[in-house]
Amino acid sequence: MPIPEQLMTPAELSKLRPLPREFYNRDARKVAKELLGKILVRREKGHVLAGRIVEDEAYLGTDDAAAHAASGPTARNLVLFGPPGHAYVYFIYGNHYCLNVSCLPEGYAGCVLIRALEPLHGIERMVRRRGLKFDGPPTKPSELRLLTSGPGRLCQAMAITRARDNGKDVSTEGDLVIVDDGFRPKKISSTPRVGITKAAEEKRRYVISGNPFVSGKRG
DNA sequence: TTATAGATTGCCT
DNA sequence: GGCAATCTATAAT
C-alpha cells in the first residue's frame, strides 16, 4: 500500500479549486453520495492538511426527526437554514466537534455530516493534534485510522472548532474547503445512521465500500 | 431555574 | 462489551 503522503504533492493539491456552491444546492442525500471521494482541505500558514471523505451522513430538514433542524431554526442551527456550502460545526457530548456542510437554498435546511477521512497530507500535525504517540510517522491503516476515522476525531485532527469554523463558506477559496481531484469510488453503500435514536431506520449513512478508514471497529 | 439527552471517544474489565 | 467523561442546547418546572 502506498504511503498516503505520496499520492499527491501539496503543490498539486493547492491547484484544485473548491467544489462550487451549486454542488451543495441539492437534496442532502444526493450531496452526501457525491461527496464520497472528495478531499477536505485545511490550509494553514505554510502547511496543508487534507483527507479524502470516505464516510458521511445526510440530515434533512423539518421532515427528519434526527436532524438538528427538525424543530426549526435556533441560534445553534441557523447555518443549516442559510445558503448551501457552509460549515455547520456543533459541540457534542462535552468533548467533541462535528463538521457538517449545509445543503439546499437559503430558507431550507439540510446538511451532510462528515464522518471519516482517509488521511492524505499533514499527518504529523494530525498526530500531534490528536495527542497520539507513535514510534515514527504512522503508515499502517490501523494507525492512520486513529487520526480521522470518526466525526470527533477528524475535527480534532484538522483543528475544526465551532468558534473558528462555524458558518464558514467551504465553496469559495479559504482555509477550509472541499476539492475534487477526479477520484471516483468504485462502489458505495448506504446504512442506517450512527448514534441516533429518532428516524434510526433510515439508510442515510454512506460509505466507500471496503475502505479501511471508515469509522467503527470493523472499518 | 433545574434536568436531561445527546449525529462520541477512549479506557476498563 | 460496558461505561464514564464533560458541556450545552433544549425541555421541563
Short mmCIF file of C-alpha atoms (C1' of nucleotides) in Angstrom, two decimals:
data_model
loop_
_atom_site.label_atom_id
_atom_site.label_comp_id
_atom_site.label_asym_id
_atom_site.label_seq_id
_atom_site.Cartn_x
_atom_site.Cartn_y
_atom_site.Cartn_z
CA MET A 1 0.00 0.00 0.00
CA PRO A 2 1.42 3.41 -0.97
CA ILE A 3 2.07 5.92 1.75
CA PRO A 4 -0.80 8.42 1.51
CA GLU A 5 1.54 11.41 1.67
CA GLN A 6 3.00 10.35 -1.67
CA LEU A 7 -0.26 10.22 -3.60
CA MET A 8 -0.30 13.93 -4.43
CA THR A 9 2.02 16.80 -3.58
CA PRO A 10 0.74 19.78 -1.58
CA ALA A 11 1.53 21.94 -4.64
CA GLU A 12 -0.73 19.81 -6.82
CA LEU A 13 -3.39 19.83 -4.13
CA SER A 14 -3.29 23.62 -3.89
CA LYS A 15 -4.20 23.94 -7.58
CA LEU A 16 -7.56 22.28 -7.07
CA ARG A 17 -10.50 24.68 -6.76
CA PRO A 18 -13.32 24.24 -4.24
CA LEU A 19 -16.49 22.47 -5.33
CA PRO A 20 -18.93 25.24 -6.37
CA ARG A 21 -21.84 26.34 -4.23
CA GLU A 22 -24.32 24.78 -6.67
CA PHE A 23 -22.88 21.36 -5.84
CA TYR A 24 -24.47 21.72 -2.41
CA ASN A 25 -27.72 23.26 -3.62
CA ARG A 26 -29.46 19.86 -3.77
CA ASP A 27 -31.02 17.20 -1.58
CA ALA A 28 -28.59 16.24 1.20
CA ARG A 29 -28.76 12.55 0.26
CA LYS A 30 -27.51 13.27 -3.24
CA VAL A 31 -24.81 15.61 -1.95
CA ALA A 32 -23.70 13.02 0.63
CA LYS A 33 -23.27 10.32 -2.02
CA GLU A 34 -21.31 12.63 -4.30
CA LEU A 35 -19.07 13.97 -1.52
CA LEU A 36 -17.59 10.48 -1.08
CA GLY A 37 -14.12 10.55 -2.61
CA LYS A 38 -13.76 14.35 -2.45
CA ILE A 39 -10.98 15.93 -0.38
CA LEU A 40 -11.41 18.09 2.72
CA VAL A 41 -8.56 20.60 2.86
CA ARG A 42 -7.43 22.71 5.81
CA ARG A 43 -4.96 25.41 4.79
CA GLU A 44 -2.64 26.71 7.48
CA LYS A 45 0.28 29.07 7.27
CA GLY A 46 2.96 27.05 5.49
CA HIS A 47 1.04 23.80 5.85
CA VAL A 48 -1.82 21.90 4.34
CA LEU A 49 -3.92 19.23 6.00
CA ALA A 50 -6.03 17.04 3.76
CA GLY A 51 -8.11 13.89 3.85
CA ARG A 52 -10.40 12.06 1.46
CA ILE A 53 -14.03 11.77 2.54
CA VAL A 54 -14.86 8.05 2.89
CA GLU A 55 -17.97 8.20 5.11
CA ASP A 56 -20.77 10.72 5.63
CA GLU A 57 -24.43 11.04 6.56
CA ALA A 58 -27.36 13.05 5.18
CA TYR A 59 -29.63 15.03 7.51
CA LEU A 60 -32.75 16.68 6.12
CA GLY A 61 -34.94 19.46 7.48
CA THR A 62 -38.16 19.55 9.48
CA ASP A 63 -39.15 16.18 7.99
CA ASP A 64 -36.15 14.39 9.56
CA ALA A 65 -36.61 13.79 13.31
CA ALA A 66 -32.89 13.05 13.75
CA ALA A 67 -31.79 16.38 12.25
CA HIS A 68 -30.77 19.38 14.34
CA ALA A 69 -33.05 21.37 12.05
CA ALA A 70 -36.07 19.19 12.89
CA SER A 71 -37.85 21.79 15.04
CA GLY A 72 -36.98 24.88 13.04
CA PRO A 73 -34.22 27.49 13.23
CA THR A 74 -32.46 28.25 16.53
CA ALA A 75 -29.31 30.17 17.42
CA ARG A 76 -27.39 26.90 17.28
CA ASN A 77 -28.54 25.57 13.90
CA LEU A 78 -29.02 28.82 11.98
CA VAL A 79 -26.34 27.92 9.44
CA LEU A 80 -28.47 25.00 8.29
CA PHE A 81 -31.17 27.41 7.12
CA GLY A 82 -28.67 29.65 5.34
CA PRO A 83 -27.20 29.29 1.84
CA PRO A 84 -25.64 25.98 0.72
CA GLY A 85 -21.95 25.12 1.02
CA HIS A 86 -21.37 26.48 4.52
CA ALA A 87 -19.83 24.71 7.51
CA TYR A 88 -22.13 23.85 10.41
CA VAL A 89 -19.96 22.91 13.40
CA TYR A 90 -21.50 21.81 16.69
CA PHE A 91 -20.19 20.61 20.04
CA ILE A 92 -21.40 17.28 21.36
CA TYR A 93 -21.05 15.12 24.49
CA GLY A 94 -18.98 17.82 26.19
CA ASN A 95 -15.91 16.74 24.25
CA HIS A 96 -16.20 16.72 20.50
CA TYR A 97 -16.90 18.90 17.49
CA CYS A 98 -18.65 17.60 14.39
CA LEU A 99 -18.45 19.09 10.89
CA ASN A 100 -21.39 19.37 8.50
CA VAL A 101 -21.87 21.18 5.20
CA SER A 102 -25.21 22.89 4.57
CA CYS A 103 -27.35 21.94 1.57
CA LEU A 104 -30.35 23.43 -0.29
CA PRO A 105 -31.10 27.15 -0.82
CA GLU A 106 -31.48 29.72 1.93
CA GLY A 107 -34.61 29.03 3.95
CA TYR A 108 -34.38 25.25 3.54
CA ALA A 109 -32.40 23.11 6.00
CA GLY A 110 -30.34 20.06 5.15
CA CYS A 111 -26.74 19.04 5.61
CA VAL A 112 -24.10 16.36 5.30
CA LEU A 113 -22.15 15.21 8.38
CA ILE A 114 -18.55 14.32 7.50
CA ARG A 115 -17.83 11.14 9.48
CA ALA A 116 -14.46 9.83 8.30
CA LEU A 117 -11.46 10.77 6.18
CA GLU A 118 -8.56 8.88 4.70
CA PRO A 119 -5.54 10.99 5.75
CA LEU A 120 -3.58 12.37 2.76
CA HIS A 121 -1.45 15.29 3.97
CA GLY A 122 -0.23 16.82 7.19
CA ILE A 123 -0.20 13.52 9.01
CA GLU A 124 2.45 14.52 11.55
CA ARG A 125 0.43 17.58 12.52
CA MET A 126 -2.69 15.45 12.81
CA VAL A 127 -0.84 13.07 15.12
CA ARG A 128 0.14 15.97 17.38
CA ARG A 129 -3.34 17.48 17.41
CA ARG A 130 -4.81 14.11 18.32
CA GLY A 131 -2.31 13.69 21.14
CA LEU A 132 -1.12 10.33 19.81
CA LYS A 133 2.29 8.78 20.36
CA PHE A 134 3.68 6.61 17.59
CA ASP A 135 7.14 5.19 17.11
CA GLY A 136 7.72 7.22 13.93
CA PRO A 137 5.16 8.52 11.41
CA PRO A 138 2.18 6.16 11.09
CA THR A 139 1.85 4.35 7.75
CA LYS A 140 -0.39 1.39 8.52
CA PRO A 141 -4.17 1.86 8.18
CA SER A 142 -4.56 0.53 11.72
CA GLU A 143 -2.60 3.54 12.98
CA LEU A 144 -3.87 6.12 10.48
CA ARG A 145 -7.43 5.20 11.39
CA LEU A 146 -6.90 6.79 14.80
CA LEU A 147 -6.42 10.20 13.17
CA THR A 148 -9.60 10.87 11.21
CA SER A 149 -11.95 7.85 11.39
CA GLY A 150 -14.89 9.34 13.29
CA PRO A 151 -16.55 12.78 13.24
CA GLY A 152 -14.95 13.94 16.50
CA ARG A 153 -11.53 12.62 15.59
CA LEU A 154 -11.36 14.31 12.20
CA CYS A 155 -12.32 17.67 13.69
CA GLN A 156 -9.61 17.39 16.32
CA ALA A 157 -7.02 16.29 13.72
CA MET A 158 -7.86 19.23 11.45
CA ALA A 159 -8.36 21.75 14.27
CA ILE A 160 -12.00 22.36 13.37
CA THR A 161 -13.97 24.15 16.10
CA ARG A 162 -17.25 25.97 16.33
CA ALA A 163 -15.61 29.29 17.22
CA ARG A 164 -13.20 29.09 14.33
CA ASP A 165 -15.21 27.47 11.57
CA ASN A 166 -18.99 27.60 12.11
CA GLY A 167 -20.61 29.45 9.21
CA LYS A 168 -17.51 29.35 7.02
CA ASP A 169 -18.07 29.10 3.26
CA VAL A 170 -16.36 25.91 2.05
CA SER A 171 -17.33 26.53 -1.59
CA THR A 172 -15.05 29.52 -2.11
CA GLU A 173 -11.32 29.95 -1.51
CA GLY A 174 -10.48 29.98 2.18
CA ASP A 175 -8.75 27.95 4.89
CA LEU A 176 -11.41 25.22 4.90
CA VAL A 177 -12.53 23.90 1.51
CA ILE A 178 -13.62 20.72 -0.24
CA VAL A 179 -12.00 19.91 -3.58
CA ASP A 180 -12.26 17.26 -6.31
CA ASP A 181 -9.13 15.56 -7.64
CA GLY A 182 -11.05 13.34 -10.03
CA PHE A 183 -11.07 10.26 -7.80
CA ARG A 184 -14.30 8.27 -8.03
CA PRO A 185 -15.24 5.50 -5.58
CA LYS A 186 -15.63 2.08 -7.18
CA LYS A 187 -18.63 1.26 -5.05
CA ILE A 188 -20.58 2.99 -2.31
CA SER A 189 -23.11 1.57 0.10
CA SER A 190 -25.73 3.01 2.45
CA THR A 191 -26.59 2.01 6.03
CA PRO A 192 -28.58 3.44 8.94
CA ARG A 193 -27.02 6.50 10.59
CA VAL A 194 -24.80 6.06 13.65
CA GLY A 195 -25.64 7.11 17.21
CA ILE A 196 -29.18 8.38 16.72
CA THR A 197 -32.47 7.17 18.19
CA LYS A 198 -35.01 9.07 16.08
CA ALA A 199 -35.57 8.02 12.45
CA ALA A 200 -32.94 5.39 13.20
CA GLU A 201 -34.08 3.05 10.45
CA GLU A 202 -33.49 5.44 7.55
CA LYS A 203 -30.44 4.48 5.49
CA ARG A 204 -28.79 7.86 5.17
CA ARG A 205 -25.19 6.93 6.00
CA TYR A 206 -22.93 6.47 3.00
CA VAL A 207 -19.50 4.81 2.83
CA ILE A 208 -16.94 3.87 0.21
CA SER A 209 -17.33 0.10 0.21
CA GLY A 210 -14.38 -1.71 1.73
CA ASN A 211 -12.42 1.44 2.60
CA PRO A 212 -10.32 0.78 5.73
CA PHE A 213 -10.75 4.34 7.03
CA VAL A 214 -14.50 4.12 7.57
CA SER A 215 -15.32 4.64 11.28
CA GLY A 216 -16.26 1.87 13.69
CA LYS A 217 -14.46 -1.18 14.99
CA ARG A 218 -14.84 -3.20 11.82
CA GLY A 219 -13.96 -0.34 9.47
"C1'" DT B 1 -34.03 27.58 37.36
"C1'" DT B 2 -33.19 22.75 37.07
"C1'" DA B 3 -32.98 18.41 34.49
"C1'" DT B 4 -31.75 15.59 30.75
"C1'" DA B 5 -30.25 13.68 26.44
"C1'" DG B 6 -27.00 13.93 23.08
"C1'" DA B 7 -25.07 12.99 15.00
"C1'" DT B 8 -18.56 10.45 20.51
"C1'" DT B 9 -14.45 8.69 22.22
"C1'" DG B 10 -11.31 6.08 24.98
"C1'" DC B 11 -10.40 3.42 28.91
"C1'" DC B 12 -11.62 -0.53 31.77
"C1'" DT B 13 -13.00 -5.34 32.60
"C1'" DG C 1 -18.82 -5.32 25.76
"C1'" DG C 2 -19.66 -1.69 29.35
"C1'" DC C 3 -19.50 2.88 30.81
"C1'" DA C 4 -17.54 7.46 32.46
"C1'" DA C 5 -16.17 11.99 30.93
"C1'" DT C 6 -17.70 16.61 30.13
"C1'" DC C 7 -20.53 20.70 28.13
"C1'" DT C 8 -24.54 22.75 26.15
"C1'" DA C 9 -28.97 23.23 23.82
"C1'" DT C 10 -33.39 22.47 24.79
"C1'" DA C 11 -37.20 20.80 27.50
"C1'" DA C 12 -39.49 20.74 31.83
"C1'" DT C 13 -40.60 23.02 36.26
#
